[in-house]
Amino acid sequence: MNTLMNWLSQIGSIVKFGLLSIPQRRGAVAATVIGIAGVVVVLVGVLSIAAGFRRAMTASAAPDSAIVLRSGADTEMVSGFGRDQVRLIADAPGVARGPKGPLSSAELFVIINLPKRSTGTDANVPLRGVEPAATAVRDQLTLVSGRMFEWGRTEVIVGAGAAREFAGLEVGSQIKVGRASWPVVGIFTANGGVAESEVWTDAAVLQGAYNRGQSFQSVYTRLTSAEAFQTFKDALTTNPQLSVKVLRQSDYYAEQSETLTRLITTLGVLIASLMAIGAVFGALNTMYSAVATRTREIATLRALGFGRGAIVIALMVESLVIALLGGALGGALAYAAFNNFQAATMNWQSFSQVTFAFAVTPPLLVQGIVLASLIGLIGGLLPAIRAARQPIASALREL
Amino acid sequence: MSTTNETQPQDSALVRIEGVEKTFRRASEDVHVLARLDLVVPPGEFLALMGPSGSGKSTLLNLIGGLDRPTQGSVTVAGERIDTLSDRRLADWRARHIGFVFQLYNLMPVLTAERNVELPLLLTHLGKAERQKHVATALAMVGLSHRAKHYPRTLSGGEQQRVGIARGIVTDPTLLLCDEPTGDLDRKAGDEILNLLQALNREHGKTIIMVTHDPHASARASRTVYLNKGRLSNEPVS
């Protein structure tokens, strides 16, 4: 125990010399800290896009909510049901019931063009036709201004994200749906979820406007519990009158977000890895200069009997501390610059825009710190080994 | 008390060097620094090692202190053959047996005088309170108790060297090795250091080997040997 404490004490002393001598090398240390911070900002920043997109896609999907599509359909765009099938789905076991009947909303999903505020160019915005149970199926829906559209009327309410990203979606303005203009009567939030990117209206009105007859594209249901999902799914998939695909909403949206998040994550990791290589050289340079300016000190310690191992570990700890400073700075900058940064991007599954906020999550910050630590350890290793291998006798004469 | 071909019994020697050669390789050429050298230093001796620049004085001191290894021959200090020890065991051995005093003091600029003196004690099993007691004693011996909290840059050269000596003796080493301890000091400060070394030798029985090229310094030693072209003699080379 005493030997271990003694060894740790040796390491602590050498680390202390190193850290206390940082002011003498502040230029190189600052450059390394900033370099590593830059890597962390890029990694965390890019990955926060993916995290934010994934969060937006899955935020409003409660575990006891499900979506039903036509068998073989991956998205609502290519799905379709008739009125009879919708009724069978709503009456299936496991569907929760409210005072006005089953909590099941058969919906229609079409794309309209609206100009983006940022560029003025047209973008695809989802216009969703819903049934009265829709707000109960998605219980996080809150009207933040205006009012709910009236059933049977050509009125729309707009998600807060869509209102922010696209022009002409303020309460009182009109949007073009086909050849007609429909008034915007309210703005709603949905806990940052994907619904906030959408424009909603009465499904029956939308069917009429788009000549869809009695057809729907998806059915959103609220179940009696999360555990009721299997019962609900089994009931629908074994019903010979139906040919459907039943998914938890969370799984459906996770699947929808997968392509884009994978692309962003791959890009982010690639860019950050390339930058990390550069930062490793920065750390190497700093630690080599640290070793060079302390050659005689390190040799003196070794002459006194300090072990090579203690010197290697101490120099690596010093490098790690510098890297962690960079990591912490990078994490803080990324958080300040990117967290909750509002953006919109194309969901390639539905060919429509999804508004979302970048999310600098704790796991991303941890990833940034881990990357910074790796840079520090790799950058410190070679200089530390070099310091420990220098011949003591000649190093003692270094000025 | 002699240099070459000594026949003293082993137990009377604190340092015994036998047939030591040291060759450095410089620019594809072998430079022979020490040639078949023998030396015995009994306990309690204050030995001065003199010689012109490049004569191999510091190299010999490094071999005795376990900082370097001979190309040939054996180095036995305090009964242990150190030229065959592994690096790790040699480091432990240095911590237990050797106190070093360097020409340029080699203090850690970021540590106070007392923390500098404490450094070798970090390699012992002493607790903090015991370490502080030893540090206080060593600083008192060199007359620097009042400067314990000062950083090296605020001390004069003589004071820094006294801190260096306190660091060298704080573990009560078997042997104190001094490499030109007055080489960077003026005469007055140098005399103070030599007084101190002499007192450590006479009053505390400390065995000291001091490399110097200053006859004034070597006059304080109990014996002086001369190194020239890698060979030792008891007489200065004209």
XYZ file of C-alpha atoms in Angstrom:
637
model
C 0.000 0.000 0.000
C 2.818 2.329 0.983
C 4.687 1.441 -2.209
C 1.631 2.248 -4.290
C 1.072 5.544 -2.485
C 4.722 6.312 -2.945
C 4.510 5.591 -6.662
C 1.366 7.689 -7.035
C 3.091 10.423 -5.104
C 6.006 10.320 -7.593
C 3.570 10.599 -10.487
C 1.649 13.382 -8.745
C 4.843 15.364 -8.217
C 5.919 15.119 -11.844
C 2.428 16.003 -13.066
C 2.500 18.984 -10.736
C 5.826 20.212 -12.190
C 4.430 19.853 -15.670
C 1.198 21.682 -14.978
C 2.935 24.427 -13.029
C 5.333 24.948 -15.908
C 2.519 25.421 -18.434
C 2.779 29.248 -18.223
C 6.292 28.929 -19.664
C 4.847 27.046 -22.637
C 1.498 28.796 -22.827
C 1.629 29.407 -26.593
C 2.050 25.752 -27.535
C -0.375 24.585 -24.853
C -3.012 27.121 -25.937
C -2.633 26.020 -29.569
C -3.143 22.391 -28.555
C -6.109 23.174 -26.335
C -7.732 25.171 -29.145
C -6.919 22.486 -31.721
C -8.502 19.759 -29.622
C -11.434 22.027 -28.792
C -11.936 22.488 -32.545
C -12.079 18.747 -33.109
C -14.592 18.330 -30.309
C -16.724 21.219 -31.593
C -16.862 19.627 -35.042
C -17.595 16.136 -33.755
C -20.208 17.227 -31.222
C -21.640 19.833 -33.584
C -22.149 17.453 -36.492
C -23.409 14.630 -34.327
C -25.820 17.030 -32.614
C -27.536 17.382 -35.998
C -28.116 13.643 -36.127
C -29.157 13.537 -32.475
C -31.536 16.455 -32.950
C -33.078 14.921 -36.053
C -33.511 11.571 -34.332
C -34.993 13.278 -31.276
C -37.465 15.242 -33.427
C -38.526 12.100 -35.221
C -39.106 10.121 -32.064
C -39.964 12.766 -29.462
C -43.715 12.576 -29.689
C -43.907 8.828 -30.094
C -45.251 7.433 -26.838
C -44.611 3.730 -26.156
C -48.344 3.012 -26.154
C -48.919 4.489 -29.603
C -48.899 2.587 -32.863
C -49.123 3.248 -36.571
C -50.719 0.952 -39.111
C -49.658 0.960 -42.765
C -50.521 -1.221 -45.713
C -48.454 -4.373 -45.777
C -45.201 -3.778 -47.684
C -45.288 -0.003 -47.240
C -42.316 1.630 -45.599
C -43.839 5.081 -45.407
C -47.220 6.704 -45.343
C -46.576 7.956 -48.881
C -46.998 4.490 -50.370
C -49.635 3.182 -47.993
C -53.399 3.166 -48.412
C -56.634 2.008 -46.744
C -60.320 2.177 -47.423
C -62.929 3.248 -44.890
C -63.857 -0.380 -43.991
C -60.280 -1.301 -43.184
C -59.850 1.804 -41.066
C -62.917 0.816 -39.058
C -61.599 -2.694 -38.491
C -58.326 -1.255 -37.228
C -60.046 1.157 -34.844
C -62.148 -1.651 -33.389
C -59.199 -4.016 -32.876
C -58.384 -5.253 -29.355
C -55.821 -3.157 -27.515
C -56.985 0.205 -28.893
C -57.748 2.658 -26.080
C -61.168 4.211 -26.034
C -62.233 7.723 -25.124
C -65.687 9.187 -24.477
C -66.188 9.586 -28.227
C -65.002 6.154 -29.249
C -61.667 4.495 -30.071
C -58.524 6.625 -29.933
C -57.719 5.984 -33.543
C -57.078 8.544 -36.269
C -57.089 7.542 -39.921
C -54.931 10.018 -41.734
C -53.999 11.335 -45.108
C -50.568 12.663 -46.001
C -49.920 14.967 -48.945
C -47.100 17.328 -49.847
C -47.531 21.044 -50.507
C -44.927 23.592 -51.559
C -44.042 26.501 -49.314
C -41.078 28.922 -49.498
C -38.367 28.527 -46.889
C -37.788 31.647 -44.825
C -34.012 31.233 -45.027
C -33.644 30.907 -48.810
C -37.015 31.798 -50.299
C -36.957 28.590 -52.315
C -39.881 26.192 -52.292
C -39.685 23.131 -50.117
C -41.965 20.155 -49.589
C -44.089 20.567 -46.501
C -46.333 17.756 -45.242
C -50.035 18.509 -45.071
C -51.731 15.927 -42.877
C -55.428 15.226 -42.779
C -56.460 13.926 -39.381
C -59.562 12.706 -37.587
C -60.871 14.090 -34.272
C -59.020 11.452 -32.233
C -55.682 12.710 -33.571
C -55.090 15.077 -30.654
C -55.845 12.316 -28.170
C -53.598 9.873 -30.015
C -50.791 12.431 -29.759
C -51.358 13.762 -26.270
C -48.379 16.128 -26.362
C -50.107 18.362 -28.873
C -50.657 21.901 -27.564
C -52.129 24.914 -29.350
C -49.852 27.870 -28.639
C -51.708 30.486 -30.635
C -54.977 30.825 -32.519
C -57.471 27.990 -32.323
C -58.120 24.452 -33.570
C -59.448 24.195 -37.110
C -63.129 23.507 -37.405
C -64.010 20.014 -38.598
C -65.481 20.087 -42.072
C -63.940 23.461 -42.953
C -60.968 24.262 -45.173
C -58.812 25.508 -42.331
C -55.386 24.436 -41.131
C -53.296 24.539 -37.998
C -49.531 24.653 -38.344
C -46.740 23.047 -36.351
C -44.455 25.548 -34.597
C -41.403 24.240 -36.448
C -43.045 24.633 -39.833
C -44.261 28.133 -38.890
C -40.692 29.058 -37.990
C -39.036 27.592 -41.080
C -41.515 28.419 -43.828
C -42.948 31.753 -44.884
C -46.664 32.525 -44.859
C -47.701 30.253 -42.021
C -48.652 32.879 -39.468
C -52.124 32.754 -37.942
C -54.414 34.674 -40.275
C -52.427 34.023 -43.432
C -53.578 31.779 -46.270
C -51.873 28.777 -47.808
C -52.389 27.348 -51.267
C -53.898 23.868 -51.244
C -54.520 22.823 -54.813
C -56.255 25.768 -56.407
C -57.809 27.050 -53.192
C -56.460 29.119 -50.375
C -56.966 27.849 -46.834
C -56.583 30.059 -43.755
C -54.102 29.279 -40.995
C -56.085 29.440 -37.761
C -53.656 28.125 -35.136
C -50.089 27.156 -34.262
C -49.316 24.027 -32.235
C -46.363 22.386 -30.577
C -45.794 18.655 -30.169
C -42.912 18.451 -27.693
C -40.415 19.139 -30.488
C -41.598 16.060 -32.352
C -42.038 15.480 -36.054
C -45.650 16.717 -36.005
C -44.308 20.233 -35.457
C -43.007 20.139 -39.038
C -46.494 19.494 -40.401
C -49.621 21.368 -41.366
C -52.848 19.724 -40.184
C -56.394 19.828 -41.413
C -59.544 17.693 -41.348
C -58.883 14.413 -43.198
C -62.346 14.468 -44.761
C -61.764 17.992 -46.142
C -58.373 16.981 -47.494
C -59.844 13.860 -49.156
C -62.246 16.136 -50.984
C -59.588 18.633 -52.005
C -57.353 15.941 -53.439
C -60.107 13.695 -54.833
C -59.105 10.832 -52.566
C -62.629 9.581 -51.997
C -62.744 7.566 -48.760
C -59.123 6.534 -48.778
C -56.581 7.061 -46.061
C -52.849 6.333 -45.880
C -52.229 5.461 -42.279
C -53.954 4.891 -38.977
C -52.502 6.289 -35.765
C -53.763 4.646 -32.590
C -53.347 5.053 -28.880
C -53.281 1.666 -27.134
C -54.574 0.767 -23.695
C -50.962 0.242 -22.638
C -47.506 -0.295 -24.131
C -47.929 -4.025 -23.454
C -51.137 -4.109 -25.496
C -49.128 -3.600 -28.686
C -48.581 -7.295 -29.349
C -52.274 -8.092 -28.902
C -53.169 -5.261 -31.254
C -50.599 -6.304 -33.818
C -51.554 -9.976 -33.697
C -55.226 -9.115 -34.063
C -54.577 -7.068 -37.211
C -51.985 -9.256 -38.861
C -54.083 -12.412 -38.400
C -57.246 -10.772 -39.672
C -57.830 -12.129 -43.229
C -59.722 -8.938 -44.107
C -56.590 -6.878 -43.596
C -53.126 -6.838 -45.077
C -51.286 -4.470 -42.817
C -48.014 -3.629 -41.187
C -48.206 -2.633 -37.532
C -45.409 -0.687 -35.851
C -44.887 1.159 -32.653
C -44.685 4.842 -33.601
C -41.273 5.095 -31.981
C -39.951 2.261 -34.180
C -41.528 3.744 -37.274
C -39.930 7.150 -36.758
C -36.622 5.657 -35.717
C -36.617 3.768 -38.999
C -37.535 6.950 -40.863
C -34.630 8.816 -39.297
C -32.099 6.043 -39.775
C -30.808 6.905 -43.254
C -30.187 10.537 -42.520
C -28.748 10.033 -39.046
C -26.393 7.362 -40.358
C -25.248 9.655 -43.145
C -24.682 12.584 -40.787
C -22.984 10.411 -38.179
C -20.642 8.877 -40.755
C -19.748 12.289 -42.118
C -19.290 13.745 -38.659
C -17.065 10.925 -37.483
C -15.043 11.053 -40.708
C -14.433 14.792 -40.517
C -13.693 14.667 -36.788
C -11.311 11.744 -37.291
C -9.342 13.644 -39.908
C -9.205 16.676 -37.654
C -8.243 14.462 -34.721
C -5.184 13.273 -36.625
C -4.120 16.901 -36.972
C -4.816 17.519 -33.293
C -2.685 14.518 -32.336
C 0.246 16.180 -34.088
C -0.519 19.366 -32.151
C -0.491 17.430 -28.890
C 2.712 15.646 -29.936
C 4.342 18.983 -30.641
C 3.273 20.409 -27.290
C 4.464 17.428 -25.336
C 7.729 17.171 -27.260
C 8.368 20.822 -26.439
C 7.366 20.138 -22.829
C 9.892 17.324 -22.687
C 12.556 19.378 -24.463
C 12.231 22.324 -22.083
C 12.345 20.001 -19.089
C 15.072 17.624 -20.215
C 17.365 18.514 -17.330
C 14.535 18.464 -14.777
C 13.411 15.031 -15.906
C 17.000 13.765 -15.889
C 17.446 15.185 -12.372
C 14.367 13.344 -11.182
C 15.659 10.139 -12.706
C 19.060 10.701 -11.102
C 17.304 11.043 -7.752
C 15.681 7.660 -8.345
C 12.317 8.455 -9.946
C 11.318 5.533 -12.162
C 10.823 5.560 -15.917
C 7.278 4.278 -15.524
C 6.338 7.141 -13.235
C 7.766 9.632 -15.724
C 5.925 8.102 -18.692
C 2.626 8.010 -16.828
C 3.061 11.508 -15.421
C 3.770 13.014 -18.838
C 0.788 11.191 -20.298
C -1.401 12.458 -17.480
C -0.149 15.968 -18.221
C -1.018 15.528 -21.888
C -4.389 14.125 -20.878
C -5.104 17.123 -18.658
C -4.279 19.511 -21.524
C -6.491 17.462 -23.856
C -9.328 17.409 -21.339
C -9.127 21.191 -21.121
C -9.516 21.237 -24.905
C -12.353 18.715 -24.694
C -14.187 20.702 -22.049
C -13.731 23.925 -23.999
C -14.898 22.242 -27.203
C -17.909 20.716 -25.452
C -18.875 24.062 -23.945
C -18.487 25.850 -27.284
C -20.471 23.172 -29.104
C -23.219 23.409 -26.505
C -23.329 27.182 -26.704
C -23.247 27.267 -30.507
C -25.366 24.288 -31.491
C -27.724 23.172 -28.754
C -31.291 24.008 -29.784
C -30.122 25.529 -33.071
C -33.229 25.384 -35.247
C -32.998 23.841 -38.698
C -34.966 21.934 -41.293
C -33.918 19.138 -43.556
C -35.397 16.699 -45.991
C -36.702 13.427 -44.654
C -35.840 11.239 -47.613
C -38.388 8.632 -46.596
C -41.334 11.014 -46.872
C -39.735 13.521 -49.276
C -40.819 16.291 -46.977
C -39.078 18.739 -44.706
C -38.616 17.991 -41.027
C -37.865 20.855 -38.697
C -35.721 20.033 -35.727
C -33.347 21.497 -33.162
C -29.715 20.393 -32.915
C -29.312 18.402 -29.720
C -25.997 18.513 -27.844
C -26.817 15.608 -25.557
C -24.771 14.379 -22.562
C -23.704 11.213 -24.467
C -22.376 13.431 -27.286
C -20.397 15.523 -24.800
C -18.999 12.307 -23.344
C -18.004 11.193 -26.859
C -16.254 14.532 -27.370
C -14.375 14.183 -24.087
C -13.409 10.589 -24.924
C -12.049 11.709 -28.317
C -10.099 14.538 -26.658
C -8.680 12.065 -24.139
C -7.572 9.736 -26.916
C -5.862 12.612 -28.712
C -4.120 13.549 -25.465
C -2.994 10.025 -24.688
C -1.730 9.303 -28.208
C -0.068 12.730 -28.382
C 1.587 12.226 -25.010
C 2.816 8.680 -25.431
C 5.808 9.127 -27.752
C 7.199 12.234 -26.025
C 6.777 10.501 -22.664
C 8.676 7.436 -23.857
C 11.367 9.669 -25.304
C 11.694 11.546 -22.014
C 12.022 8.311 -20.079
C 14.622 6.874 -22.462
C 16.982 9.848 -22.551
C 20.396 8.952 -21.139
C 20.497 10.585 -17.705
C 24.148 11.552 -17.764
C 23.961 13.584 -20.970
C 20.483 14.990 -20.226
C 21.751 16.386 -16.935
C 24.103 18.644 -18.859
C 21.316 20.113 -21.041
C 20.784 23.811 -20.475
C 44.191 5.821 -0.116
C 45.703 4.807 -3.387
C 44.562 4.749 -6.964
C 45.769 1.895 -9.083
C 46.220 -1.764 -8.269
C 44.983 -1.385 -4.730
C 44.961 -4.392 -2.431
C 42.685 -3.165 0.330
C 40.233 -5.702 1.741
C 36.759 -5.415 0.232
C 34.970 -4.549 3.473
C 37.072 -1.409 3.908
C 35.865 0.102 0.641
C 32.666 2.050 0.193
C 33.438 2.470 -3.497
C 35.495 -0.087 -5.398
C 36.146 0.392 -9.081
C 38.064 -2.322 -10.893
C 39.318 -2.351 -14.444
C 36.736 0.172 -15.566
C 36.764 1.321 -19.160
C 34.319 3.703 -20.751
C 34.064 4.260 -24.461
C 31.627 6.609 -26.181
C 30.794 6.371 -29.833
C 30.851 9.758 -31.544
C 30.371 10.154 -35.293
C 31.323 6.542 -36.012
C 34.473 6.857 -33.910
C 35.131 5.301 -30.530
C 36.277 7.789 -27.908
C 37.982 6.113 -24.952
C 37.227 8.253 -21.926
C 38.346 5.938 -19.109
C 41.046 3.301 -19.531
C 41.344 0.297 -17.163
C 40.787 2.398 -14.125
C 40.870 1.226 -10.486
C 39.789 3.258 -7.498
C 38.932 2.532 -3.879
C 37.163 5.039 -1.644
C 36.875 4.112 2.031
C 33.855 5.206 4.095
C 34.088 8.673 5.589
C 36.468 10.008 2.959
C 36.125 13.393 1.257
C 37.682 12.700 -2.118
C 38.351 15.372 -4.707
C 38.544 14.258 -8.301
C 40.498 16.729 -10.393
C 41.522 16.950 -13.988
C 41.295 19.085 -17.062
C 38.098 19.421 -19.104
C 37.278 16.246 -20.973
C 39.478 14.112 -18.732
C 36.515 11.933 -17.746
C 35.859 13.266 -14.209
C 32.110 13.573 -14.629
C 31.967 10.262 -16.473
C 33.639 8.561 -13.534
C 31.275 10.284 -11.107
C 28.293 9.137 -13.210
C 29.541 5.549 -13.087
C 29.883 5.693 -9.298
C 26.409 7.240 -9.015
C 24.787 4.624 -11.236
C 23.841 7.182 -13.898
C 25.892 5.413 -16.534
C 27.477 1.988 -17.020
C 31.076 1.112 -17.777
C 31.986 -0.450 -21.101
C 34.115 -2.887 -19.130
C 35.048 -3.526 -15.510
C 33.048 -3.441 -12.295
C 31.671 -0.736 -10.033
C 30.834 -1.787 -6.484
C 29.306 0.746 -4.132
C 28.157 0.028 -0.572
C 28.803 -3.659 -1.181
C 26.608 -3.866 -4.272
C 27.849 -4.386 -7.805
C 25.853 -1.713 -9.579
C 27.048 -2.057 -13.178
C 24.985 -5.223 -13.582
C 21.750 -3.939 -12.027
C 18.677 -3.440 -14.212
C 17.598 0.149 -14.856
C 14.743 -0.203 -12.428
C 16.865 -1.652 -9.622
C 19.529 0.934 -10.308
C 16.969 3.735 -9.881
C 15.899 2.228 -6.530
C 19.527 1.841 -5.543
C 20.293 5.493 -6.349
C 17.334 6.606 -4.278
C 18.610 4.597 -1.298
C 22.338 5.271 -1.479
C 23.255 8.358 -3.460
C 22.850 12.070 -2.903
C 23.668 14.250 -5.896
C 24.829 17.857 -5.922
C 24.992 19.423 -9.385
C 26.993 22.344 -10.709
C 23.838 24.154 -11.921
C 21.859 23.083 -8.823
C 19.153 21.394 -10.958
C 16.314 22.578 -8.727
C 12.730 22.431 -9.934
C 11.875 26.076 -10.631
C 8.187 25.571 -9.925
C 8.761 24.176 -6.432
C 9.741 25.988 -3.241
C 13.030 25.190 -1.525
C 11.370 22.798 0.918
C 9.429 20.989 -1.829
C 12.675 20.613 -3.787
C 14.371 19.133 -0.748
C 11.412 16.813 -0.203
C 11.696 15.253 -3.685
C 14.007 12.328 -2.832
C 11.821 11.533 0.188
C 8.896 10.851 -2.151
C 10.806 7.720 -3.104
C 10.866 6.478 0.487
C 8.108 5.022 2.615
C 7.948 8.060 4.873
C 4.633 9.747 5.573
C 4.078 13.444 5.031
C 4.775 14.493 8.629
C 8.011 12.524 8.718
C 9.057 13.940 5.371
C 8.493 17.466 6.652
C 10.647 16.710 9.706
C 13.481 15.437 7.520
C 13.190 18.454 5.210
C 13.326 20.849 8.159
C 16.441 19.092 9.502
C 18.208 19.166 6.125
C 17.407 22.836 5.568
C 18.618 23.638 9.099
C 21.893 21.807 8.381
C 22.541 24.023 5.379
C 21.346 27.116 7.244
C 18.343 27.821 5.072
C 15.369 27.215 7.371
C 14.264 30.795 6.879
C 14.172 30.369 3.077
C 12.100 27.175 3.058
C 9.115 28.746 1.332
C 11.138 30.559 -1.307
C 11.272 29.586 -4.939
C 14.685 28.989 -6.543
C 14.456 32.149 -8.671
C 14.312 34.257 -5.491
C 17.449 32.655 -4.027
C 21.083 33.542 -4.729
C 23.335 31.010 -6.462
C 24.936 30.042 -3.145
C 21.544 29.597 -1.523
C 20.312 27.497 -4.440
C 23.359 25.278 -4.118
C 22.689 24.913 -0.395
C 19.160 23.823 -1.235
C 20.765 21.354 -3.672
C 22.965 20.022 -0.877
C 19.979 19.768 1.478
C 18.205 17.737 -1.221
C 21.350 15.599 -1.553
C 21.551 14.763 2.149
C 17.879 14.662 3.128
C 17.669 10.876 2.787
C 20.966 10.435 4.655
C 22.546 8.709 1.649
C 25.566 6.432 1.844
C 27.494 8.622 -0.559
C 27.280 12.261 -1.604
C 28.414 12.937 -5.170
C 29.146 16.537 -6.080
C 29.793 17.541 -9.683
C 31.601 20.914 -9.676
C 29.480 22.178 -6.760
C 31.218 25.559 -6.720
C 31.693 25.826 -10.474
C 28.893 28.342 -10.917
C 29.534 30.386 -7.778
C 31.765 33.305 -6.829
C 34.612 32.707 -4.392
C 32.667 33.735 -1.277
C 29.607 31.611 -2.036
C 31.906 28.795 -3.152
C 33.755 28.902 0.163
C 30.483 28.662 2.045
C 29.548 25.559 0.065
C 32.958 24.013 0.654
C 32.663 24.772 4.386
C 29.352 23.037 4.375
C 30.660 19.962 2.559
C 33.638 19.810 4.871
C 31.359 19.997 7.899
C 29.163 17.246 6.513
C 32.250 15.086 6.100
C 33.926 15.866 9.399
C 30.972 16.270 11.722
C 28.540 13.825 10.197
C 30.972 11.332 8.678
C 29.454 11.728 5.232
C 31.487 10.146 2.421
C 31.844 12.687 -0.364
C 33.283 12.478 -3.845
C 33.629 15.885 -5.456
C 34.558 16.584 -9.044
C 36.312 19.914 -9.428
C 38.919 21.643 -11.502
C 39.521 24.254 -8.805
C 42.605 23.579 -6.596
C 41.084 25.861 -3.971
C 38.136 23.483 -3.715
C 40.170 20.294 -3.832
C 42.303 21.602 -0.941
C 39.277 21.088 1.315
C 39.125 17.376 0.544
C 40.899 14.742 2.587
C 42.376 13.255 -0.590
C 42.701 14.352 -4.164
C 43.149 12.130 -7.186
C 43.890 13.371 -10.678
C 42.387 12.117 -13.865
C 44.114 12.708 -17.155
C 43.421 11.049 -20.473
C 41.304 8.419 -18.748
C 43.929 7.425 -16.160
C 44.097 8.161 -12.449
C 47.139 9.270 -10.501
C 47.877 10.667 -7.073
C 49.907 13.524 -8.510
C 48.732 16.405 -10.685
C 49.741 16.153 -14.305
C 52.074 18.912 -15.320
